[in-house]
Coordinates of C-alpha atoms and ligand atoms in Angstrom, one line a residue:
X257 CA 5.9 18.7 -25.7
X258 CA 8.0 15.8 -24.6
X259 CA 4.9 13.7 -23.9
X260 CA 4.1 13.9 -27.6
X261 CA 7.5 13.1 -29.0
X262 CA 9.8 12.5 -26.1
X263 CA 12.8 10.8 -27.6
X264 CA 12.9 13.0 -30.6
X265 CA 12.7 16.1 -28.5
X266 CA 15.6 15.0 -26.4
X267 CA 17.8 14.2 -29.4
X268 CA 17.9 17.7 -30.7
X269 CA 21.3 19.5 -30.4
X270 CA 19.5 22.3 -28.5
X271 CA 18.6 19.8 -25.8
X272 CA 22.2 18.6 -25.3
X273 CA 23.5 22.1 -25.5
X274 CA 21.2 22.9 -22.5
X275 CA 23.3 20.8 -20.2
X276 CA 26.6 20.6 -22.1
X277 CA 28.1 23.3 -24.3
X278 CA 28.8 21.7 -27.6
X279 CA 31.6 24.1 -28.5
X280 CA 33.8 23.6 -25.4
X281 CA 32.4 20.2 -24.4
X282 CA 31.9 21.2 -20.8
X283 CA 29.2 20.2 -18.4
X284 CA 27.1 23.0 -17.1
X285 CA 25.9 23.9 -13.6
X286 CA 22.1 24.1 -13.0
X287 CA 21.3 27.0 -10.7
X288 CA 17.9 28.6 -10.2
X289 CA 16.4 27.0 -13.2
X290 CA 19.2 27.9 -15.6
X291 CA 21.9 25.8 -17.2
X292 CA 25.0 27.9 -16.9
X293 CA 28.7 27.7 -17.8
X294 CA 30.9 27.8 -14.7
X295 CA 33.4 30.6 -14.3
X296 CA 35.9 28.3 -12.6
X297 CA 39.5 27.8 -13.7
X298 CA 39.5 24.2 -12.3
X299 CA 38.2 21.5 -14.5
X300 CA 38.0 17.7 -14.2
X301 CA 38.4 15.7 -17.5
X302 CA 35.7 13.0 -17.8
X303 CA 36.7 10.0 -19.9
X304 CA 34.6 7.4 -21.7
X305 CA 35.7 4.3 -19.7
X306 CA 35.6 2.2 -22.8
X307 CA 38.0 4.3 -24.8
X308 CA 39.5 6.8 -22.3
X309 CA 38.8 9.6 -24.7
X310 CA 37.8 12.9 -23.0
X311 CA 34.1 13.4 -23.6
X312 CA 33.4 16.4 -21.4
X313 CA 35.1 18.6 -18.8
X314 CA 33.4 19.0 -15.4
X315 CA 33.8 22.2 -13.6
X316 CA 34.7 22.5 -9.9
X317 CA 32.2 25.1 -9.0
X318 CA 33.4 28.4 -7.5
X319 CA 32.4 29.6 -4.0
X320 CA 30.1 32.1 -5.6
X321 CA 28.4 29.4 -7.7
X322 CA 28.0 27.2 -4.7
X323 CA 26.5 30.0 -2.7
X324 CA 24.2 31.0 -5.5
X325 CA 22.9 27.4 -5.6
X326 CA 22.1 27.4 -1.9
X327 CA 20.6 30.9 -2.1
X328 CA 18.3 29.9 -5.0
X329 CA 17.2 26.8 -3.0
X330 CA 16.6 28.9 0.0
X331 CA 14.5 31.4 -2.0
X332 CA 12.5 28.7 -3.7
X333 CA 11.8 27.0 -0.3
X334 CA 9.4 29.7 0.7
X335 CA 6.9 29.1 -2.0
X336 CA 7.6 25.5 -2.7
X337 CA 7.0 24.4 0.9
X338 CA 3.7 26.3 0.7
X339 CA 2.4 24.4 -2.3
X340 CA -0.3 21.8 -1.8
X341 CA 0.6 18.2 -1.4
X342 CA -1.6 17.5 -4.5
X343 CA 0.4 19.9 -6.5
X344 CA 3.7 18.2 -5.6
X345 CA 2.2 14.8 -6.2
X346 CA 1.0 16.0 -9.7
X347 CA 4.5 17.1 -10.6
X348 CA 5.9 13.7 -9.6
X349 CA 3.3 11.9 -11.8
X350 CA 4.5 14.0 -14.8
X351 CA 8.1 13.5 -13.8
X352 CA 7.7 9.7 -13.7
X353 CA 6.2 9.7 -17.2
X354 CA 8.9 11.9 -18.6
X355 CA 11.7 9.8 -17.2
X356 CA 10.0 6.7 -18.7
X357 CA 9.6 8.3 -22.1
X358 CA 13.3 9.3 -22.2
X359 CA 14.7 6.1 -20.8
X360 CA 16.8 5.4 -23.9
X361 CA 18.5 8.8 -23.8
X362 CA 19.2 8.5 -20.1
X363 CA 20.6 5.0 -20.5
X364 CA 22.8 6.1 -23.5
X365 CA 24.3 8.8 -21.4
X366 CA 25.0 6.4 -18.5
X367 CA 26.7 4.0 -20.8
X368 CA 28.8 6.8 -22.4
X369 CA 30.0 8.3 -19.1
X370 CA 29.9 5.3 -16.7
X371 CA 30.5 2.4 -19.0
X372 CA 27.8 -0.1 -18.0
X373 CA 25.9 -2.0 -20.7
X374 CA 22.8 -0.3 -22.1
X375 CA 20.5 -3.0 -20.6
X376 CA 22.0 -2.5 -17.2
X377 CA 21.8 1.3 -17.6
X378 CA 18.1 1.0 -18.3
X379 CA 17.8 -1.0 -15.0
X380 CA 19.6 1.9 -13.3
X381 CA 16.9 4.3 -14.6
X382 CA 14.0 1.9 -13.8
X383 CA 15.1 1.5 -10.2
X384 CA 15.1 5.3 -10.0
X385 CA 11.7 5.6 -11.6
X386 CA 10.3 3.3 -8.9
X387 CA 11.4 5.8 -6.3
X388 CA 9.6 8.6 -8.2
X389 CA 6.5 6.4 -8.3
X390 CA 6.8 5.9 -4.5
X391 CA 6.9 9.7 -4.2
X392 CA 3.5 9.8 -5.9
X393 CA 2.0 8.2 -2.8
X394 CA 3.1 11.2 -0.7
X395 CA -0.6 11.9 0.1
X396 CA -0.5 8.8 2.3
X397 CA 3.2 8.8 3.3
X398 CA 3.1 12.3 4.8
X399 CA 0.1 11.7 7.0
X400 CA 0.6 12.6 10.7
X401 CA -0.9 11.1 13.7
X402 CA -3.9 12.3 15.7
X403 CA -5.6 11.5 19.0
X404 CA -8.7 13.3 20.3
X405 CA -9.4 13.7 24.0
X406 CA -5.8 13.1 25.3
X407 CA -7.1 15.0 28.3
X408 CA -10.4 16.6 29.0
X409 CA -11.3 18.8 26.0
X410 CA -7.8 18.4 24.7
X411 CA -6.5 16.9 21.3
X412 CA -3.0 16.2 20.1
X413 CA -1.9 15.8 16.5
X414 CA 1.3 15.9 14.5
X415 CA 2.2 17.4 11.2
X416 CA 5.2 16.6 9.0
X417 CA 7.0 19.7 7.9
X418 CA 9.9 19.9 5.4
X419 CA 13.4 20.8 6.7
X420 CA 14.4 23.5 4.2
X421 CA 17.4 23.2 1.8
X422 CA 18.7 19.6 1.6
X423 CA 21.8 18.4 -0.2
X424 CA 22.9 15.1 -1.8
X425 CA 26.4 13.8 -2.8
X426 CA 26.3 10.7 -5.1
X427 CA 28.7 8.0 -6.3
X428 CA 29.6 7.1 -9.9
X429 CA 28.0 3.6 -10.0
X430 CA 24.3 4.4 -10.3
X431 CA 24.1 7.8 -12.1
X432 CA 20.2 7.7 -12.3
X433 CA 19.0 5.6 -9.4
X434 CA 21.0 7.2 -6.6
X435 CA 20.2 10.9 -7.4
X436 CA 16.6 9.7 -7.7
X437 CA 16.8 8.2 -4.2
X438 CA 17.5 11.7 -3.0
X439 CA 16.0 14.9 -4.6
X440 CA 12.5 13.6 -5.5
X441 CA 12.0 12.3 -2.0
X442 CA 13.2 15.6 -0.5
X443 CA 11.1 17.7 -3.0
X444 CA 7.9 15.9 -2.6
X445 CA 8.0 16.5 1.1
X446 CA 8.4 20.3 0.4
X447 CA 12.2 20.7 0.6
X448 CA 14.4 22.2 -2.0
X449 CA 17.7 20.7 -3.1
X450 CA 21.4 21.1 -4.0
X451 CA 22.8 18.0 -5.7
X452 CA 26.5 17.3 -6.2
X453 CA 26.6 14.3 -8.6
X454 CA 29.7 12.2 -9.0
X455 CA 32.3 14.2 -11.0
X456 CA 32.9 11.1 -13.0
X457 CA 29.4 10.9 -14.6
X458 CA 27.2 13.9 -13.9
X459 CA 25.5 13.9 -17.3
X460 CA 22.5 11.8 -16.2
X461 CA 21.8 14.2 -13.4
X462 CA 21.8 17.1 -15.8
X463 CA 19.3 15.2 -18.1
X464 CA 17.1 14.5 -15.0
X465 CA 17.2 18.2 -14.1
X466 CA 16.1 19.1 -17.7
X467 CA 13.2 16.6 -17.4
X468 CA 12.3 18.0 -14.0
X469 CA 11.9 21.5 -15.5
X470 CA 9.6 20.0 -18.1
X471 CA 7.6 18.3 -15.4
X472 CA 7.1 21.6 -13.7
X473 CA 9.9 21.9 -11.0
X474 CA 9.9 25.6 -10.2
X475 CA 13.2 27.5 -10.5
X476 CA 15.6 26.9 -7.6
X477 CA 13.8 23.8 -6.3
X478 CA 16.6 21.6 -7.6
X479 CA 20.1 22.9 -8.2
X480 CA 23.2 21.0 -9.4
X481 CA 26.7 22.0 -8.6
X482 CA 29.8 20.0 -9.7
X483 CA 33.2 19.3 -8.2
X484 CA 35.0 17.2 -5.7
X485 CA 36.3 17.8 -2.2
X486 CA 35.7 21.6 -2.1
X487 CA 32.0 21.3 -2.9
X488 CA 31.6 18.5 -0.4
X489 CA 33.2 20.6 2.3
X490 CA 31.0 23.5 1.4
X491 CA 27.9 21.3 1.6
X492 CA 28.9 19.9 5.0
X493 CA 29.6 23.4 6.4
X494 CA 26.9 25.7 4.9
X495 CA 24.5 26.7 7.7
X496 CA 21.5 27.0 5.3
X497 CA 21.7 23.3 4.4
X498 CA 19.7 21.3 6.9
X499 CA 20.3 17.7 5.8
X500 CA 22.9 15.8 3.8
X501 CA 22.4 12.5 2.0
X502 CA 25.5 10.7 0.9
X503 CA 26.2 7.5 -1.0
X504 CA 29.7 6.3 -1.8
X505 CA 32.8 4.9 -0.2
X506 CA 33.6 4.7 3.5
X507 CA 36.5 7.0 3.2
X508 CA 34.3 9.8 2.0
X509 CA 31.1 8.8 3.9
X510 CA 32.6 8.7 7.4
X511 CA 34.3 12.0 6.8
X512 CA 31.0 13.6 5.5
X513 CA 29.0 12.1 8.3
X514 CA 31.3 13.6 10.9
X515 CA 31.8 17.0 9.3
X516 CA 28.1 17.6 8.4
X517 CA 26.9 16.3 11.8
X518 CA 29.1 18.8 13.6
X519 CA 27.2 21.6 12.1
X520 CA 23.9 20.2 13.3
X521 CA 22.7 18.7 10.1
X522 CA 20.8 15.4 9.7
X523 CA 23.0 13.0 7.7
X524 CA 22.3 9.6 6.1
X525 CA 25.4 7.9 4.8
X526 CA 25.3 4.7 2.7
X527 CA 28.8 3.3 2.2
X528 CA 30.8 0.4 1.1
X529 CA 30.1 -3.3 1.2
X530 CA 31.4 -6.9 1.1
X531 CA 28.3 -8.9 0.3
X532 CA 28.5 -12.6 1.0
X533 CA 26.5 -15.2 -0.9
X534 CA 26.0 -18.4 1.1
X535 CA 25.5 -21.6 -1.0
X536 CA 23.9 -24.5 0.7
X537 CA 24.3 -28.0 -0.8
X538 CA 20.5 -28.3 -1.2
X539 CA 20.3 -25.1 -3.4
X540 CA 18.8 -25.4 -6.9
X541 CA 22.2 -25.7 -8.6
X542 CA 21.5 -24.2 -12.1
X543 CA 19.6 -21.2 -10.9
X544 CA 22.0 -20.5 -8.1
X545 CA 25.0 -20.5 -10.3
X546 CA 23.4 -18.3 -12.9
X547 CA 22.3 -15.9 -10.1
X548 CA 25.8 -15.9 -8.7
X549 CA 27.5 -15.1 -12.0
X550 CA 25.2 -12.2 -12.7
X551 CA 25.4 -10.7 -9.2
X552 CA 29.2 -11.0 -9.0
X553 CA 30.1 -9.8 -12.5
X554 CA 27.2 -7.7 -13.7
X555 CA 28.0 -3.9 -14.0
X556 CA 31.7 -5.1 -13.8
X557 CA 31.2 -5.7 -10.1
X558 CA 30.7 -2.0 -9.5
X559 CA 27.5 -2.3 -7.5
X560 CA 27.3 -1.8 -3.8
X561 CA 25.1 -4.9 -3.7
X562 CA 27.3 -7.1 -5.9
X563 CA 27.8 -10.5 -4.5
X564 CA 31.6 -10.2 -4.4
X565 CA 32.2 -13.0 -1.9
X566 CA 30.8 -16.5 -1.9
X567 CA 30.9 -19.0 0.9
X568 CA 30.3 -22.6 -0.4
X569 CA 29.0 -24.7 2.5
X570 CA 29.8 -28.5 2.6
X571 CA 29.6 -30.3 -0.7
X572 CA 28.3 -27.3 -2.6
X573 CA 32.1 -26.6 -3.2
X574 CA 31.9 -29.2 -6.0
X575 CA 30.1 -26.6 -8.1
X576 CA 33.0 -24.2 -8.2
X577 CA 34.2 -25.6 -11.5
X578 CA 30.8 -25.0 -13.0
X579 CA 30.8 -21.5 -11.8
X580 CA 34.1 -20.9 -13.6
X581 CA 32.7 -22.3 -16.8
X582 CA 29.8 -19.9 -16.7
X583 CA 31.9 -16.9 -15.7
X584 CA 34.4 -17.3 -18.6
X585 CA 31.5 -17.3 -21.1
X586 CA 30.6 -13.7 -20.2
X587 CA 31.2 -11.2 -23.0
X588 CA 33.4 -8.2 -22.0
X589 CA 32.9 -5.3 -24.4
X590 CA 32.0 -1.6 -24.5
X591 CA 28.6 -1.1 -22.9
X592 CA 26.9 0.0 -26.1
X593 CA 28.0 -3.1 -28.1
X594 CA 25.3 -5.8 -28.7
X595 CA 25.8 -8.8 -26.6
X596 CA 28.1 -7.2 -24.0
X597 CA 27.6 -8.7 -20.5
X598 CA 29.9 -6.4 -18.7
X599 CA 31.6 -3.2 -19.7
X600 CA 34.7 -1.4 -18.5
X601 CA 35.6 -0.3 -15.0
X602 CA 35.2 3.4 -14.3
X603 CA 38.9 4.5 -14.4
X604 CA 42.3 3.1 -15.1
X605 CA 43.1 3.7 -11.4
X606 CA 40.0 1.6 -10.3
X607 CA 41.2 -1.2 -12.6
X608 CA 44.8 -1.0 -11.3
X609 CA 43.6 -1.2 -7.7
X610 CA 41.5 -4.3 -8.5
X611 CA 44.4 -5.9 -10.2
X612 CA 46.7 -5.1 -7.2
X613 CA 44.1 -6.7 -4.8
X614 CA 43.9 -9.8 -7.0
X615 CA 47.7 -10.1 -6.9
X616 CA 47.8 -9.6 -3.2
X617 CA 45.4 -12.6 -2.8
X618 CA 47.7 -14.7 -4.9
X619 CA 50.7 -13.6 -2.9
X620 CA 48.9 -14.4 0.3
X621 CA 48.1 -18.0 -0.8
X622 CA 44.8 -17.8 -2.7
X623 CA 44.5 -19.7 -6.0
X624 CA 43.4 -17.8 -9.1
X625 CA 40.8 -20.0 -10.8
X626 CA 40.0 -17.5 -13.5
X627 CA 42.2 -14.6 -14.4
X628 CA 40.7 -11.7 -16.3
X629 CA 43.6 -9.3 -16.0
X630 CA 44.9 -9.7 -19.6
X631 CA 41.6 -9.3 -21.4
X632 CA 41.8 -7.5 -24.7
X633 CA 38.7 -6.0 -26.2
X634 CA 38.9 -5.5 -29.9
X635 CA 38.4 -1.9 -31.0
X636 CA 38.6 -0.7 -27.4
X637 CA 42.2 -1.4 -26.5
X638 CA 42.5 1.7 -24.3
X639 CA 39.4 0.9 -22.2
X640 CA 39.5 -0.1 -18.5
X641 CA 38.5 -3.6 -19.0
X642 CA 38.9 -6.4 -16.5
X643 CA 37.3 -9.7 -17.3
X644 CA 35.7 -11.9 -14.6
X645 CA 38.2 -13.1 -12.2
X646 CA 37.8 -15.8 -9.5
X647 CA 40.0 -16.3 -6.4
X648 CA 39.5 -19.6 -4.4
X649 CA 41.0 -20.7 -1.1
X650 CA 40.6 -17.2 0.3
X651 CA 40.7 -16.8 4.0
X652 CA 39.3 -13.8 6.0
X653 CA 42.8 -12.5 7.0
X654 CA 43.7 -11.8 3.3
X655 CA 43.7 -8.2 2.0
X656 CA 41.6 -9.2 -1.0
X657 CA 38.9 -10.3 1.5
X658 CA 39.1 -7.4 3.8
X659 CA 39.0 -4.6 1.1
X660 CA 36.0 -3.9 -1.1
X661 CA 37.4 -4.6 -4.6
X662 CA 34.5 -3.0 -6.5
X663 CA 35.4 -4.8 -9.7
X664 CA 34.5 -8.1 -11.5
X665 CA 36.3 -10.2 -9.0
X666 CA 34.7 -13.0 -7.1
X667 CA 36.3 -14.2 -3.8
X668 CA 35.5 -17.8 -2.8
X669 CA 35.6 -19.1 0.8
X670 CA 34.5 -22.5 2.0
X671 CA 32.7 -23.5 5.3
X672 CA 31.7 -26.8 6.8
X673 CA 28.4 -25.7 8.2
X674 CA 25.8 -23.0 8.0
X675 CA 26.9 -21.8 11.4
X676 CA 30.4 -21.3 10.2
X677 CA 29.2 -19.4 7.1
X678 CA 27.1 -17.1 9.3
X679 CA 30.0 -16.6 11.6
X680 CA 32.3 -15.6 8.7
X681 CA 29.7 -13.1 7.4
X682 CA 28.9 -11.6 10.7
X683 CA 32.6 -11.1 11.5
X684 CA 33.0 -9.0 8.4
X685 CA 32.6 -5.3 9.3
X686 CA 30.2 -4.5 6.5
X687 CA 26.4 -5.0 6.7
X688 CA 25.1 -4.0 3.4
X689 CA 23.7 -7.1 1.7
X690 CA 23.8 -10.9 1.7
X691 CA 22.0 -13.8 0.2
X692 CA 21.5 -17.4 0.9
X693 CA 20.7 -20.1 -1.7
X694 CA 18.8 -23.1 -0.3
X695 CA 15.6 -25.1 -0.8
X696 CA 15.0 -25.4 2.9
X697 CA 12.7 -23.0 4.7
X698 CA 14.2 -23.9 8.1
X699 CA 17.7 -23.1 6.9
X700 CA 16.5 -19.8 5.3
X701 CA 14.7 -18.8 8.4
X702 CA 17.7 -19.5 10.7
X703 CA 19.8 -17.5 8.3
X704 CA 17.4 -14.5 8.2
X705 CA 17.3 -14.4 12.0
X706 CA 21.0 -14.8 12.8
X707 CA 22.7 -12.9 10.0
X708 CA 23.8 -9.4 11.0
X709 CA 23.3 -7.7 7.7
X710 CA 20.7 -5.1 6.7
X711 CA 19.4 -6.3 3.3
X712 CA 18.9 -10.1 3.1
X713 CA 18.1 -12.2 0.0
X714 CA 16.7 -15.7 0.1
X715 CA 17.3 -17.1 -3.3
X716 CA 17.5 -13.5 -4.4
X717 CA 21.1 -12.4 -5.2
X718 CA 20.8 -8.6 -5.1
X719 CA 18.1 -7.8 -2.6
X720 CA 17.9 -4.1 -3.1
X721 CA 14.5 -3.3 -1.5
X722 CA 11.8 -1.7 -3.6
X723 CA 11.0 1.9 -2.5
X724 CA 7.9 1.1 -0.4
X725 CA 10.6 -0.4 1.9
X726 CA 13.9 1.3 2.8
X727 CA 17.4 0.4 1.9
X728 CA 18.6 -0.8 5.3
X729 CA 22.3 -1.4 5.2
X730 CA 23.9 -1.7 8.7
X731 CA 27.2 -1.7 10.6
X732 CA 30.2 -0.3 8.5
X733 CA 27.9 0.2 5.5
X734 CA 25.8 2.9 7.0
X735 CA 25.9 5.8 9.4
X736 CA 22.9 7.8 10.5
X737 CA 19.5 6.9 11.9
X738 CA 17.1 7.1 9.0
X739 CA 17.6 5.1 5.8
X740 CA 17.0 6.0 2.1
X741 CA 13.5 6.0 0.6
X742 CA 10.5 4.2 2.0
X743 CA 8.9 5.5 5.2
X744 CA 12.4 6.2 6.6
X745 CA 13.2 8.4 3.6
X746 CA 10.1 10.5 4.4
X747 CA 11.1 10.7 8.0
X748 CA 14.6 11.8 7.1
X749 CA 13.3 14.7 5.0
X750 CA 10.6 15.9 7.4
X751 CA 10.4 17.1 11.0
X752 CA 7.4 16.6 13.2
X753 CA 5.4 19.3 14.9
X754 CA 3.2 18.1 17.6
X755 CA 0.2 20.3 18.5
X756 CA -1.7 20.0 21.7
X757 CA -4.9 22.0 21.7
X758 CA -7.5 22.8 24.3
X759 CA -11.0 23.9 23.3
X760 CA -13.5 24.3 26.1
X761 CA -16.8 26.0 25.9
X762 CA -16.2 27.6 29.3
X763 CA -12.8 28.3 30.8
X764 CA -12.2 26.6 34.1
X765 CA -11.7 29.1 36.9
X766 CA -8.5 28.6 38.8
X767 CA -8.0 30.5 42.0
X768 CA -4.3 30.8 41.4
X769 CA -1.6 30.0 38.8
X770 CA -0.8 26.3 38.5
X771 CA 3.0 26.0 38.7
X772 CA 3.4 22.2 38.9
X773 CA 3.9 20.2 35.7
X774 CA 0.6 19.9 33.9
X775 CA -0.3 16.2 33.7
X776 CA -3.4 16.6 31.6
X777 CA -5.6 14.0 33.3
Ligands
LIG279 P1 33.4 7.9 -3.6 O1 33.3 7.9 -2.2 O2 34.7 8.0 -4.2 O3 32.6 9.2 -4.2 C1 31.3 9.5 -3.8 C2 31.1 11.0 -3.7 O4 31.9 11.5 -2.7 C3 31.5 11.7 -5.0 O5 30.5 12.7 -5.3 C4 32.8 12.3 -4.7 O6 33.0 13.5 -5.3 C5 32.8 12.5 -3.2 N1 34.1 12.2 -2.6 C6 35.0 11.2 -2.9 N2 36.1 11.2 -2.1 C7 35.9 12.1 -1.2 C8 36.6 12.6 -0.1 N3 37.8 12.0 0.3 N4 36.1 13.6 0.6 C9 35.0 14.2 0.3 N5 34.2 13.8 -0.8 C10 34.7 12.8 -1.5 O7 32.6 6.7 -4.2 P2 32.5 6.1 -5.6 O8 33.8 5.5 -6.0 O9 31.9 7.1 -6.5 O10 31.4 5.0 -5.5 C11 31.7 3.7 -5.1 C12 31.5 3.4 -3.6 O11 30.1 3.7 -3.3 C13 31.7 2.0 -3.2 O12 32.3 1.9 -2.0 C14 30.2 1.4 -3.1 O13 30.1 0.3 -2.2 C15 29.6 2.7 -2.6 N6 28.1 2.6 -2.8 C16 27.3 2.4 -1.7 C17 26.0 2.3 -1.9 C18 25.1 2.0 -0.8 O14 23.9 2.2 -0.9 N7 25.6 1.5 0.3 C19 25.4 2.4 -3.2 C20 26.3 2.7 -4.3 C21 27.6 2.8 -4.1

């Protein structure tokens, strides 16, 4: 029915009531195919970041509810893992279409709960759809390997099997894309899922669950539980959960990696960043400055791949004043207002922390070229707005350089040579993303080879890989062995079974048992 009239269907009050009770304005749990009110007595108020009005209350799921979600996923695994790969692929095709058809509603929900602009929220959904599209190629991705005649009359082949119940814990900054990095990849491999979205913006995950039902996800294949630390601990410890995917801060990610690994689970943990943009003097000036401004301040700097640090090499530092002019022209407003370039930060605490780090830079000797701390947004005086802010003369020993600010704050360093810029970047503990701007192939090639960062852009400011590749953050930005999506995502959510078979028309007669290691010649 959504295919015929998708947006209209989603706009009915009944649809919203499915994931949020209109009378009490609470967000529901999604367990075993049912949207249900939590019986908890612990609730987290969720505020619209543009106004700080409470828009819903998010439950901290009880032990019984968490256990019910895992039990439902465990039950569903039996039949789901037995479905044909074509069946799962077909559901992904439908799911992709339904998400596309309902893009506007998903984006509106993201803007309401997370604050980013509507255009940016659509980008969030689109990057998630691309992962679902990648899942549609499961018929190739899940192929094993074969070799006939590894020994006389003997063949060996591998199958990829799902793991069982998998779980995901997501951050607030991409409410569509990051859940979609997780459960579709797991599901299409035959696993079932328990998702704990960010307690600050779980609405988009609830809409995605509703669309999943419409696409044909059987009951229990995807379950959603809400909360904070208790749910996270439950996920790390529960013996029926076989793998945990995490995206978020280092504080949480390192803790989750350690705790979940201790119980024998596979864990992939994508964490914080401090992405350096390197500006060479031969870069195409206009394009480079535009790219920098967008990548530093878009989404109010709340992207793990934001270019939050720029290293101007040699004479390129002459462009800093042009960068300032462009940055101050950006329009700060509520995300649903026409013309808004950046919306509010997620919480008052996040804004306060960013302001404190800006001030620490000033106190430690940096210069404030553009100060967005006093911005007033008409009609949204209570929102968590911080306008673009630029600190120059920053050195690597300053707190504002060492900490991930995760706000619309650009830190500027200068270097004499490309080697110095590479050395600065490689000395930073994070290895999430970086980008160089140059017109020289030789410079770009040297940079790509020598930079110790996992996602590299050459004249591309936010090089988030498309899902046929994997998101390959390194060093302090990642813990685990297998990355999100791409081939590595399939490897993460499957285990290999290697079969060695012998078929011989006549059995060879041995006079006695062979006790030495078979070498299969
Ligand atoms: P966060 O770590 O505060 O929250 C992420 C999840 O972990 C949430 O679901 C939350 O409930 C849970 N959590 C938070 N603190 C916890 C704790 N102490 N113990 C257990 N669980 C905890 O992160 P956030 O503020 O939502 O997101 C921003 C962070 O995510 C930034 O550091 C950003 O760089 C990072 N991020 C990284 C990537 C990546 O791919 N590398 C992508 C997006 C965001």
